[in-house]
Short mmCIF file of C-alpha atoms in Angstrom, two decimals:
data_model
loop_
_atom_site.label_atom_id
_atom_site.label_comp_id
_atom_site.label_asym_id
_atom_site.label_seq_id
_atom_site.Cartn_x
_atom_site.Cartn_y
_atom_site.Cartn_z
CA UNK A 1 20.20 3.81 6.76
CA UNK A 2 21.74 2.04 9.73
CA UNK A 3 20.58 3.52 13.02
CA UNK A 4 22.99 3.63 15.90
CA UNK A 5 22.05 1.37 18.81
CA UNK A 6 20.56 3.46 21.59
CA UNK A 7 19.25 2.43 24.99
CA UNK A 8 17.03 4.33 27.39
CA UNK A 9 14.49 3.71 30.11
CA UNK A 10 12.55 5.33 32.89
CA UNK A 11 15.79 5.96 34.76
CA UNK A 12 17.98 6.42 31.69
CA UNK A 13 19.47 2.92 31.81
CA UNK A 14 19.32 0.05 29.33
CA UNK A 15 16.35 -2.27 29.62
CA UNK A 16 16.96 -5.65 31.17
CA UNK A 17 15.65 -9.13 30.43
CA UNK A 18 12.03 -10.18 30.11
CA UNK A 19 11.69 -10.74 33.84
CA UNK A 20 11.97 -7.00 34.48
CA UNK A 21 8.30 -6.50 33.60
CA UNK A 22 7.07 -8.78 36.32
CA UNK A 23 4.69 -10.58 33.93
CA UNK A 24 4.45 -13.98 32.35
CA UNK A 25 5.11 -14.71 28.68
CA UNK A 26 7.98 -13.37 26.63
CA UNK A 27 8.92 -10.70 24.12
CA UNK A 28 7.06 -10.53 20.81
CA UNK A 29 9.14 -11.35 17.77
CA UNK A 30 11.11 -8.65 15.96
CA UNK A 31 9.67 -9.21 12.50
CA UNK A 32 6.93 -11.48 11.17
CA UNK A 33 9.25 -13.51 8.95
CA UNK A 34 8.21 -12.07 5.60
CA UNK A 35 10.11 -13.93 2.87
CA UNK A 36 11.60 -10.69 1.51
CA UNK A 37 11.56 -8.35 4.51
CA UNK A 38 11.97 -10.61 7.57
CA UNK A 39 12.42 -7.67 9.96
CA UNK A 40 9.24 -5.93 8.81
CA UNK A 41 6.32 -6.06 11.20
CA UNK A 42 6.39 -7.57 14.66
CA UNK A 43 4.83 -10.50 16.45
CA UNK A 44 2.69 -10.71 19.55
CA UNK A 45 0.11 -8.00 18.93
CA UNK A 46 -2.38 -6.66 16.41
CA UNK A 47 -2.86 -2.91 15.92
CA UNK A 48 -6.40 -1.57 15.62
CA UNK A 49 -5.73 2.19 15.41
CA UNK A 50 -2.93 4.71 14.92
CA UNK A 51 -3.43 8.29 16.12
CA UNK A 52 -0.55 10.39 14.78
CA UNK A 53 -0.03 13.99 15.93
CA UNK A 54 2.73 15.44 13.76
CA UNK A 55 4.37 18.79 13.15
CA UNK A 56 6.75 19.40 10.26
CA UNK A 57 8.95 22.39 9.47
CA UNK A 58 10.17 22.06 5.85
CA UNK A 59 12.78 24.80 6.19
CA UNK A 60 14.47 23.06 9.12
CA UNK A 61 13.56 19.57 7.88
CA UNK A 62 12.37 18.69 11.36
CA UNK A 63 9.51 16.39 12.32
CA UNK A 64 7.95 16.16 15.77
CA UNK A 65 5.50 13.38 16.46
CA UNK A 66 3.38 11.65 19.04
CA UNK A 67 2.10 8.25 17.97
CA UNK A 68 -0.70 6.68 20.00
CA UNK A 69 -1.04 3.03 19.03
CA UNK A 70 -4.02 0.98 20.19
CA UNK A 71 -3.44 -2.76 19.91
CA UNK A 72 -4.45 -6.18 21.24
CA UNK A 73 -1.94 -8.68 22.57
CA UNK A 74 -2.11 -11.98 20.67
CA UNK A 75 0.10 -13.70 23.25
CA UNK A 76 1.36 -13.01 26.76
CA UNK A 77 3.97 -10.28 26.35
CA UNK A 78 6.78 -8.94 28.47
CA UNK A 79 8.03 -6.75 25.61
CA UNK A 80 7.02 -5.76 22.10
CA UNK A 81 8.73 -4.25 19.09
CA UNK A 82 7.81 -1.36 16.83
CA UNK A 83 9.45 -0.53 13.49
CA UNK A 84 11.02 2.92 13.41
CA UNK A 85 13.83 4.03 11.10
CA UNK A 86 15.84 7.06 12.26
CA UNK A 87 14.25 9.77 14.44
CA UNK A 88 14.95 10.19 18.15
CA UNK A 89 12.64 8.59 20.70
CA UNK A 90 12.03 10.83 23.71
CA UNK A 91 9.45 8.99 25.80
CA UNK A 92 7.36 5.81 25.67
CA UNK A 93 4.36 4.92 27.81
CA UNK A 94 2.13 1.84 27.90
CA UNK A 95 -1.37 2.40 29.31
CA UNK A 96 -0.12 5.60 30.92
CA UNK A 97 2.86 4.07 32.68
CA UNK A 98 6.42 4.93 31.71
CA UNK A 99 7.96 2.09 29.70
CA UNK A 100 11.58 1.13 29.24
CA UNK A 101 12.72 1.03 25.62
CA UNK A 102 15.74 0.24 23.49
CA UNK A 103 16.77 0.97 19.88
CA UNK A 104 18.60 -1.46 17.59
CA UNK A 105 18.48 -0.66 13.89
CA UNK A 106 14.85 -0.30 12.84
CA UNK A 107 13.60 -2.05 15.98
CA UNK A 108 12.20 -0.07 18.91
CA UNK A 109 11.79 -2.58 21.75
CA UNK A 110 9.29 -1.51 24.40
CA UNK A 111 9.06 -3.12 27.87
CA UNK A 112 5.80 -2.20 29.64
CA UNK A 113 5.77 -1.61 33.42
CA UNK A 114 3.73 -4.82 33.72
CA UNK A 115 3.31 -7.79 31.43
CA UNK A 116 0.49 -7.74 28.90
CA UNK A 117 -1.84 -10.73 29.01
CA UNK A 118 -3.06 -12.33 25.82
CA UNK A 119 -6.21 -10.68 24.37
CA UNK A 120 -5.65 -7.52 26.41
CA UNK A 121 -6.15 -4.24 24.59
CA UNK A 122 -3.41 -1.74 25.39
CA UNK A 123 -2.16 1.65 24.28
CA UNK A 124 1.43 2.62 23.49
CA UNK A 125 2.35 6.30 23.19
CA UNK A 126 5.69 7.20 21.58
CA UNK A 127 7.03 10.74 21.51
CA UNK A 128 9.74 11.28 18.91
CA UNK A 129 11.41 13.90 16.72
CA UNK A 130 14.23 14.51 14.31
CA UNK A 131 15.06 14.70 10.62
CA UNK A 132 13.06 11.96 8.84
CA UNK A 133 15.07 9.86 6.43
CA UNK A 134 14.65 8.59 2.90
CA UNK A 135 14.68 4.80 2.59
CA UNK A 136 16.25 3.14 -0.45
CA UNK A 137 14.58 -0.10 -1.53
CA UNK A 138 16.46 -3.19 -2.73
CA UNK A 139 15.49 -2.23 -6.30
CA UNK A 140 17.01 1.24 -5.87
CA UNK A 141 13.76 3.21 -5.63
CA UNK A 142 13.28 5.70 -2.81
CA UNK A 143 10.49 5.96 -0.25
CA UNK A 144 10.06 7.05 3.33
CA UNK A 145 10.33 10.83 3.67
CA UNK A 146 10.97 12.57 0.34
CA UNK A 147 11.71 16.29 0.51
CA UNK A 148 10.13 18.48 -2.15
CA UNK A 149 10.60 22.09 -3.21
CA UNK A 150 7.74 23.29 -0.99
CA UNK A 151 7.42 20.52 1.61
CA UNK A 152 7.63 16.74 1.59
CA UNK A 153 5.92 13.53 0.54
CA UNK A 154 5.92 10.47 2.79
CA UNK A 155 5.47 7.16 0.93
CA UNK A 156 5.64 3.66 2.33
CA UNK A 157 5.82 0.78 -0.16
CA UNK A 158 7.15 -1.58 1.01
CA UNK A 159 8.71 -0.43 4.31
CA UNK A 160 9.12 3.36 4.15
CA UNK A 161 6.33 4.27 6.58
CA UNK A 162 8.68 3.43 9.45
CA UNK A 163 10.60 6.59 8.49
CA UNK A 164 7.82 8.85 9.84
CA UNK A 165 5.92 6.90 12.49
CA UNK A 166 6.53 3.85 14.69
CA UNK A 167 4.30 0.86 14.07
CA UNK A 168 3.77 -2.70 13.00
CA UNK A 169 4.88 -2.08 9.44
CA UNK A 170 3.82 -5.17 7.54
CA UNK A 171 0.76 -5.51 5.27
CA UNK A 172 -0.61 -8.38 7.36
CA UNK A 173 -1.56 -5.93 10.15
CA UNK A 174 -4.09 -3.34 8.96
CA UNK A 175 -5.56 -0.60 11.15
CA UNK A 176 -7.60 2.59 11.09
CA UNK A 177 -5.87 5.99 11.31
CA UNK A 178 -6.27 9.52 12.57
CA UNK A 179 -3.54 11.87 11.34
CA UNK A 180 -3.16 15.46 12.47
CA UNK A 181 -0.30 17.31 10.76
CA UNK A 182 0.69 20.86 11.66
CA UNK A 183 2.60 22.79 8.99
CA UNK A 184 3.53 26.41 8.29
CA UNK A 185 0.57 28.61 7.38
CA UNK A 186 0.09 28.71 3.62
CA UNK A 187 0.98 25.04 3.17
CA UNK A 188 -1.44 22.13 3.25
CA UNK A 189 -1.05 18.66 4.77
CA UNK A 190 -2.89 15.88 2.93
CA UNK A 191 -3.33 12.33 4.19
CA UNK A 192 -5.66 9.37 3.70
CA UNK A 193 -9.34 9.14 4.47
CA UNK A 194 -11.66 12.05 5.12
CA UNK A 195 -10.85 15.64 6.13
CA UNK A 196 -11.77 16.08 9.80
CA UNK A 197 -10.83 19.65 10.61
CA UNK A 198 -8.47 22.51 9.84
CA UNK A 199 -7.27 25.01 12.44
CA UNK A 200 -4.83 27.91 12.13
CA UNK A 201 -3.05 29.21 15.24
CA UNK A 202 -0.55 31.98 14.64
CA UNK A 203 1.69 31.00 11.75
CA UNK A 204 0.83 27.28 11.81
CA UNK A 205 -2.13 25.30 10.45
CA UNK A 206 -3.18 21.85 11.66
CA UNK A 207 -4.97 19.49 9.26
CA UNK A 208 -6.74 16.36 10.55
CA UNK A 209 -7.62 13.30 8.47
CA UNK A 210 -9.48 10.13 9.52
CA UNK A 211 -9.33 6.74 7.81
CA UNK A 212 -12.20 4.59 9.05
CA UNK A 213 -11.51 1.53 6.88
CA UNK A 214 -8.54 -0.73 7.68
CA UNK A 215 -5.32 0.28 5.93
CA UNK A 216 -1.90 -1.32 5.62
CA UNK A 217 0.79 1.10 6.74
CA UNK A 218 2.57 1.02 3.36
CA UNK A 219 -0.51 2.73 1.90
CA UNK A 220 -0.38 5.68 4.31
CA UNK A 221 0.57 9.01 2.77
CA UNK A 222 1.41 12.46 4.05
CA UNK A 223 1.90 15.19 1.47
CA UNK A 224 2.96 18.66 2.60
CA UNK A 225 3.05 21.56 0.16
CA UNK A 226 1.00 23.99 -1.88
CA UNK A 227 -1.92 22.37 -3.67
CA UNK A 228 -4.99 23.36 -5.62
CA UNK A 229 -7.75 21.48 -3.80
CA UNK A 230 -10.80 20.20 -5.63
CA UNK A 231 -13.93 18.34 -4.56
CA UNK A 232 -16.58 16.67 -6.68
CA UNK A 233 -18.52 13.40 -6.60
CA UNK A 234 -18.86 10.31 -8.73
CA UNK A 235 -22.20 9.60 -10.43
CA UNK A 236 -23.02 7.43 -7.41
CA UNK A 237 -22.33 10.24 -4.93
CA UNK A 238 -18.86 9.15 -3.74
CA UNK A 239 -16.74 12.17 -2.67
CA UNK A 240 -13.68 12.86 -4.85
CA UNK A 241 -10.90 14.89 -3.19
CA UNK A 242 -8.01 16.06 -5.38
CA UNK A 243 -4.85 17.97 -4.48
CA UNK A 244 -2.69 19.16 -7.35
CA UNK A 245 0.59 21.05 -7.30
CA UNK A 246 -0.13 24.41 -8.97
CA UNK A 247 2.57 23.82 -11.58
CA UNK A 248 0.81 20.60 -12.61
CA UNK A 249 -2.73 21.98 -12.57
CA UNK A 250 -3.11 22.72 -16.28
CA UNK A 251 -1.57 19.44 -17.42
CA UNK A 252 -3.61 17.43 -14.90
CA UNK A 253 -7.01 19.04 -15.28
CA UNK A 254 -8.42 16.77 -18.00
CA UNK A 255 -7.30 13.45 -16.54
CA UNK A 256 -8.21 14.38 -12.94
CA UNK A 257 -11.70 15.23 -14.19
CA UNK A 258 -12.00 11.60 -15.37
CA UNK A 259 -11.74 10.13 -11.88
CA UNK A 260 -15.53 9.86 -11.40
CA UNK A 261 -15.93 8.10 -14.76
CA UNK A 262 -13.06 5.69 -14.07
CA UNK A 263 -14.47 4.76 -10.66
CA UNK A 264 -17.92 4.17 -12.16
CA UNK A 265 -16.41 1.98 -14.90
CA UNK A 266 -14.37 0.02 -12.34
CA UNK A 267 -17.43 -0.61 -10.18
CA UNK A 268 -19.03 -2.29 -13.18
CA UNK A 269 -16.20 -4.81 -13.31
CA UNK A 270 -15.05 -5.15 -9.70
CA UNK A 271 -18.06 -4.30 -7.55
CA UNK A 272 -18.79 -1.40 -5.16
CA UNK A 273 -15.90 0.95 -4.44
CA UNK A 274 -14.47 -0.20 -1.08
CA UNK A 275 -13.75 3.15 0.60
CA UNK A 276 -15.61 6.27 1.70
CA UNK A 277 -13.93 8.62 -0.80
CA UNK A 278 -11.55 8.65 -3.73
CA UNK A 279 -9.29 11.18 -5.45
CA UNK A 280 -5.65 11.89 -6.20
CA UNK A 281 -2.55 13.82 -5.17
CA UNK A 282 -0.50 15.17 -8.08
CA UNK A 283 3.04 16.27 -7.28
CA UNK A 284 5.78 17.53 -9.57
CA UNK A 285 7.66 14.87 -11.59
CA UNK A 286 10.85 15.38 -9.60
CA UNK A 287 9.12 14.85 -6.25
CA UNK A 288 8.77 11.06 -6.56
CA UNK A 289 10.02 8.52 -9.06
CA UNK A 290 6.78 6.56 -9.36
CA UNK A 291 3.02 6.62 -8.85
CA UNK A 292 1.65 4.84 -5.79
CA UNK A 293 -1.83 3.58 -4.89
CA UNK A 294 -1.96 5.30 -1.50
CA UNK A 295 -5.36 4.54 0.02
CA UNK A 296 -8.32 6.72 -1.03
CA UNK A 297 -6.18 8.99 -3.15
CA UNK A 298 -3.23 7.66 -5.18
CA UNK A 299 -0.19 9.86 -5.65
CA UNK A 300 1.25 10.75 -9.05
CA UNK A 301 4.59 12.41 -9.94
CA UNK A 302 3.25 14.79 -12.54
CA UNK A 303 0.05 14.55 -14.57
CA UNK A 304 -0.82 10.88 -15.20
CA UNK A 305 -2.29 9.52 -18.39
CA UNK A 306 -5.68 7.82 -18.20
CA UNK A 307 -4.30 4.28 -18.20
CA UNK A 308 -2.04 5.01 -15.22
CA UNK A 309 -5.01 6.59 -13.44
CA UNK A 310 -7.00 3.40 -14.09
CA UNK A 311 -4.14 1.28 -12.73
CA UNK A 312 -3.83 3.15 -9.44
CA UNK A 313 -7.58 3.51 -8.87
CA UNK A 314 -8.18 -0.20 -9.43
CA UNK A 315 -5.57 -0.87 -6.75
CA UNK A 316 -8.15 0.46 -4.30
CA UNK A 317 -9.93 -2.88 -4.77
CA UNK A 318 -6.85 -5.08 -5.32
CA UNK A 319 -4.02 -4.20 -2.97
CA UNK A 320 -5.73 -1.67 -0.71
CA UNK A 321 -8.97 -3.43 0.23
CA UNK A 322 -7.73 -6.95 -0.56
CA UNK A 323 -4.17 -6.63 0.73
CA UNK A 324 -1.33 -9.15 0.21
CA UNK A 325 -0.61 -11.16 3.33
CA UNK A 326 3.12 -11.17 2.50
CA UNK A 327 5.23 -9.34 -0.05
CA UNK A 328 5.53 -12.60 -2.03
CA UNK A 329 1.87 -12.07 -2.98
CA UNK A 330 2.58 -8.76 -4.73
CA UNK A 331 1.28 -10.10 -8.05
CA UNK A 332 -2.22 -10.11 -6.52
CA UNK A 333 -1.89 -6.32 -6.48
CA UNK A 334 -0.11 -5.66 -9.73
CA UNK A 335 -1.46 -8.43 -11.93
CA UNK A 336 -5.01 -7.27 -11.24
CA UNK A 337 -4.20 -3.59 -11.79
CA UNK A 338 -2.42 -4.32 -15.08
CA UNK A 339 -5.28 -6.52 -16.26
CA UNK A 340 -7.63 -3.63 -15.47
CA UNK A 341 -5.61 -1.58 -17.97
CA UNK A 342 -6.28 -4.28 -20.58
CA UNK A 343 -10.00 -4.25 -19.75
CA UNK A 344 -10.15 -0.44 -19.94
CA UNK A 345 -8.54 -0.45 -23.39
CA UNK A 346 -10.85 -3.26 -24.51
CA UNK A 347 -13.95 -1.41 -23.32
CA UNK A 348 -12.81 1.82 -24.98
CA UNK A 349 -11.96 0.46 -28.42
CA UNK A 350 -8.18 0.28 -28.04
CA UNK A 351 -7.57 -3.40 -28.74
CA UNK A 352 -8.81 -6.48 -26.93
CA UNK A 353 -7.23 -8.15 -23.92
CA UNK A 354 -6.63 -11.18 -26.15
CA UNK A 355 -4.63 -9.03 -28.55
CA UNK A 356 -2.57 -7.66 -25.67
CA UNK A 357 -1.95 -11.18 -24.36
CA UNK A 358 -0.90 -12.37 -27.83
CA UNK A 359 1.52 -9.47 -28.27
CA UNK A 360 3.10 -10.18 -24.90
CA UNK A 361 3.48 -13.85 -25.71
CA UNK A 362 4.96 -13.05 -29.13
CA UNK A 363 7.44 -10.59 -27.62
CA UNK A 364 6.18 -7.58 -29.55
CA UNK A 365 4.30 -5.66 -26.84
CA UNK A 366 7.16 -3.54 -25.50
CA UNK A 367 9.40 -1.50 -27.83
CA UNK A 368 12.61 -3.14 -26.54
CA UNK A 369 13.49 -6.81 -26.70
CA UNK A 370 14.93 -6.92 -23.18
CA UNK A 371 11.63 -5.97 -21.54
CA UNK A 372 9.72 -8.48 -23.65
CA UNK A 373 12.14 -11.22 -22.64
CA UNK A 374 11.95 -10.17 -18.98
CA UNK A 375 8.31 -11.32 -18.84
CA UNK A 376 9.62 -14.90 -18.59
CA UNK A 377 12.54 -14.23 -16.23
CA UNK A 378 10.76 -15.62 -13.14
CA UNK A 379 7.27 -16.77 -12.13
CA UNK A 380 5.01 -14.00 -10.80
CA UNK A 381 4.22 -15.86 -7.57
CA UNK A 382 7.91 -16.50 -6.81
CA UNK A 383 10.07 -13.40 -7.27
CA UNK A 384 13.66 -14.45 -6.59
CA UNK A 385 14.44 -11.58 -4.20
CA UNK A 386 13.09 -8.33 -2.78
CA UNK A 387 14.71 -6.38 -5.62
CA UNK A 388 12.35 -8.16 -8.06
CA UNK A 389 9.01 -7.34 -6.39
CA UNK A 390 8.32 -4.67 -9.00
CA UNK A 391 9.70 -6.75 -11.85
CA UNK A 392 7.96 -7.19 -15.19
CA UNK A 393 6.70 -10.74 -14.45
CA UNK A 394 4.88 -9.58 -11.30
CA UNK A 395 2.95 -7.04 -13.36
CA UNK A 396 2.63 -8.37 -16.90
CA UNK A 397 2.82 -12.12 -16.42
CA UNK A 398 0.54 -11.69 -13.41
CA UNK A 399 -2.01 -10.16 -15.78
CA UNK A 400 -1.45 -13.04 -18.20
CA UNK A 401 -2.41 -15.48 -15.42
CA UNK A 402 -5.74 -13.69 -15.09
CA UNK A 403 -6.28 -13.81 -18.83
CA UNK A 404 -5.65 -17.55 -18.86
CA UNK A 405 -8.32 -17.89 -16.15
CA UNK A 406 -10.68 -15.79 -18.29
CA UNK A 407 -10.02 -18.04 -21.28
CA UNK A 408 -10.77 -21.10 -19.15
CA UNK A 409 -13.96 -20.01 -17.36
CA UNK A 410 -15.64 -17.69 -19.88
CA UNK A 411 -16.83 -14.11 -19.67
CA UNK A 412 -19.68 -14.33 -17.17
CA UNK A 413 -17.80 -16.52 -14.70
CA UNK A 414 -14.68 -14.37 -15.00
CA UNK A 415 -16.56 -11.19 -14.19
CA UNK A 416 -18.14 -12.95 -11.21
CA UNK A 417 -14.68 -14.10 -10.08
CA UNK A 418 -13.29 -10.57 -10.12
CA UNK A 419 -16.19 -9.19 -8.11
CA UNK A 420 -16.38 -12.17 -5.76
CA UNK A 421 -12.68 -12.11 -4.90
CA UNK A 422 -12.88 -8.41 -4.01
CA UNK A 423 -15.99 -9.05 -1.92
CA UNK A 424 -14.82 -12.17 -0.06
CA UNK A 425 -11.62 -10.50 1.21
CA UNK A 426 -12.89 -6.91 1.45
CA UNK A 427 -10.76 -4.94 3.94
CA UNK A 428 -8.74 -8.08 4.72
CA UNK A 429 -5.58 -9.83 3.61
CA UNK A 430 -5.05 -12.81 1.31
CA UNK A 431 -2.25 -14.81 -0.24
CA UNK A 432 -1.79 -16.68 -3.49
CA UNK A 433 -3.02 -19.95 -2.01
CA UNK A 434 -6.25 -18.21 -1.00
CA UNK A 435 -6.71 -17.01 -4.57
CA UNK A 436 -6.11 -20.32 -6.31
CA UNK A 437 -8.41 -22.06 -3.82
CA UNK A 438 -11.08 -19.41 -4.41
CA UNK A 439 -10.94 -19.85 -8.19
CA UNK A 440 -11.18 -23.64 -7.94
CA UNK A 441 -14.06 -23.43 -5.46
CA UNK A 442 -15.99 -20.82 -7.44
CA UNK A 443 -15.69 -22.53 -10.83
CA UNK A 444 -15.71 -26.26 -10.09
CA UNK A 445 -15.22 -28.73 -12.91
CA UNK A 446 -12.55 -26.66 -14.67
CA UNK A 447 -8.91 -27.72 -14.76
CA UNK A 448 -6.59 -24.96 -13.52
CA UNK A 449 -3.55 -27.14 -12.82
CA UNK A 450 -1.73 -26.05 -15.96
CA UNK A 451 -2.34 -22.37 -15.25
CA UNK A 452 -0.95 -22.65 -11.74
CA UNK A 453 2.02 -24.87 -12.64
CA UNK A 454 3.03 -23.19 -15.91
CA UNK A 455 1.90 -19.56 -15.71
CA UNK A 456 1.81 -18.73 -12.00
CA UNK A 457 4.64 -20.84 -10.55
CA UNK A 458 6.49 -22.19 -13.59
CA UNK A 459 9.94 -21.15 -14.73
CA UNK A 460 10.41 -19.98 -18.29
CA UNK A 461 7.94 -19.42 -21.09
CA UNK A 462 4.95 -21.78 -21.10
CA UNK A 463 3.74 -23.48 -24.23
CA UNK A 464 1.47 -21.31 -26.37
CA UNK A 465 -2.13 -21.75 -25.26
CA UNK A 466 -4.77 -22.42 -27.86
CA UNK A 467 -6.78 -19.30 -28.74
CA UNK A 468 -10.43 -19.64 -27.72
#
């Protein structure tokens, strides 16, 4: 959606040039230059915490919000940008002083009363409201604010979080979160992290959630509706919070009950679970067109099967804890999660990973020829455009890269690689170059050049590898 250009300031006029702030430096960049979403994120600062105080009325489709953003300047700033799609900005302050601001598309440009020196910690408060919008991705999928029969679901991959709160919406800038959402009594508001209070006043109930571990904004979720809430623990004592639409409760009961077992299995392969709780949100099939690995508790459109549950839970290690530095590195999320599916099947007597790899190479894995051929349509580390970030090569050929590494290094070293990669970049970001360097450093004396050149970056179908 294209947002009309709006200008406002402390006196209602348009903001002027950088010199208006009376400080040195310049404006932070509008966008971090991501290869597929160049306007996503913003330069000049690093966010440490988002405190979101929201109220949503599903009947009126109206959202009211106050976002308090704590950040550190990484350069001298006279202005900074926030990503915000739609919604009406009512007031902006920086460290308590009224700030001038301007809208242009998804960019909210904020000019503090005084310049912000490099390394200074500051706080921006944005008051806003309106009808939150749905964002359509380049591949045609929908995210942002999705209305449902009894409420809404807010999803963010890759850029949809800007439809419900202003921020630095790029995976390279992770932060902690506190989300308080007030909804009509009888509904529930579910977000990431841990429940931190529930209070009913009149006909409205406020739910507070806290996420103490760093999270990329595309992994933030807000689900509003009627849910059957459940709480259990894994064998290791990790809390499991589940929220299931009542119409999906019967169909979901068996697979949701497997969450503790899946997490325990995954810890055996990938190391300690990286967050303070786990779980799931199960919506109706028509509420979202895809499952998403939203942090702590992935979201599913309808009851998932066990393999899909494995995929989204393993993303908590690969994608959520170890987050891609740019969207070009998406295969580091999806290749690992798909390979976890292969490992799950292998460990549960449903064919080996080698058999899966062989079927993919032979073009017999998928029931239709077009999908089998699509595996070789582009290299997983170089999707040709944003519309291809969820393409078959990113997922399936990404997993094949990992299998080629397993073939090269052997079982014990491969298991150590999986655990070590998750540990070395725990709660951080990484790119493909970091991964290839890590593999070469961890298993010296092995030749990975052919894997990188032919399987990770190469065009077309590589030569058949010899079977170990």
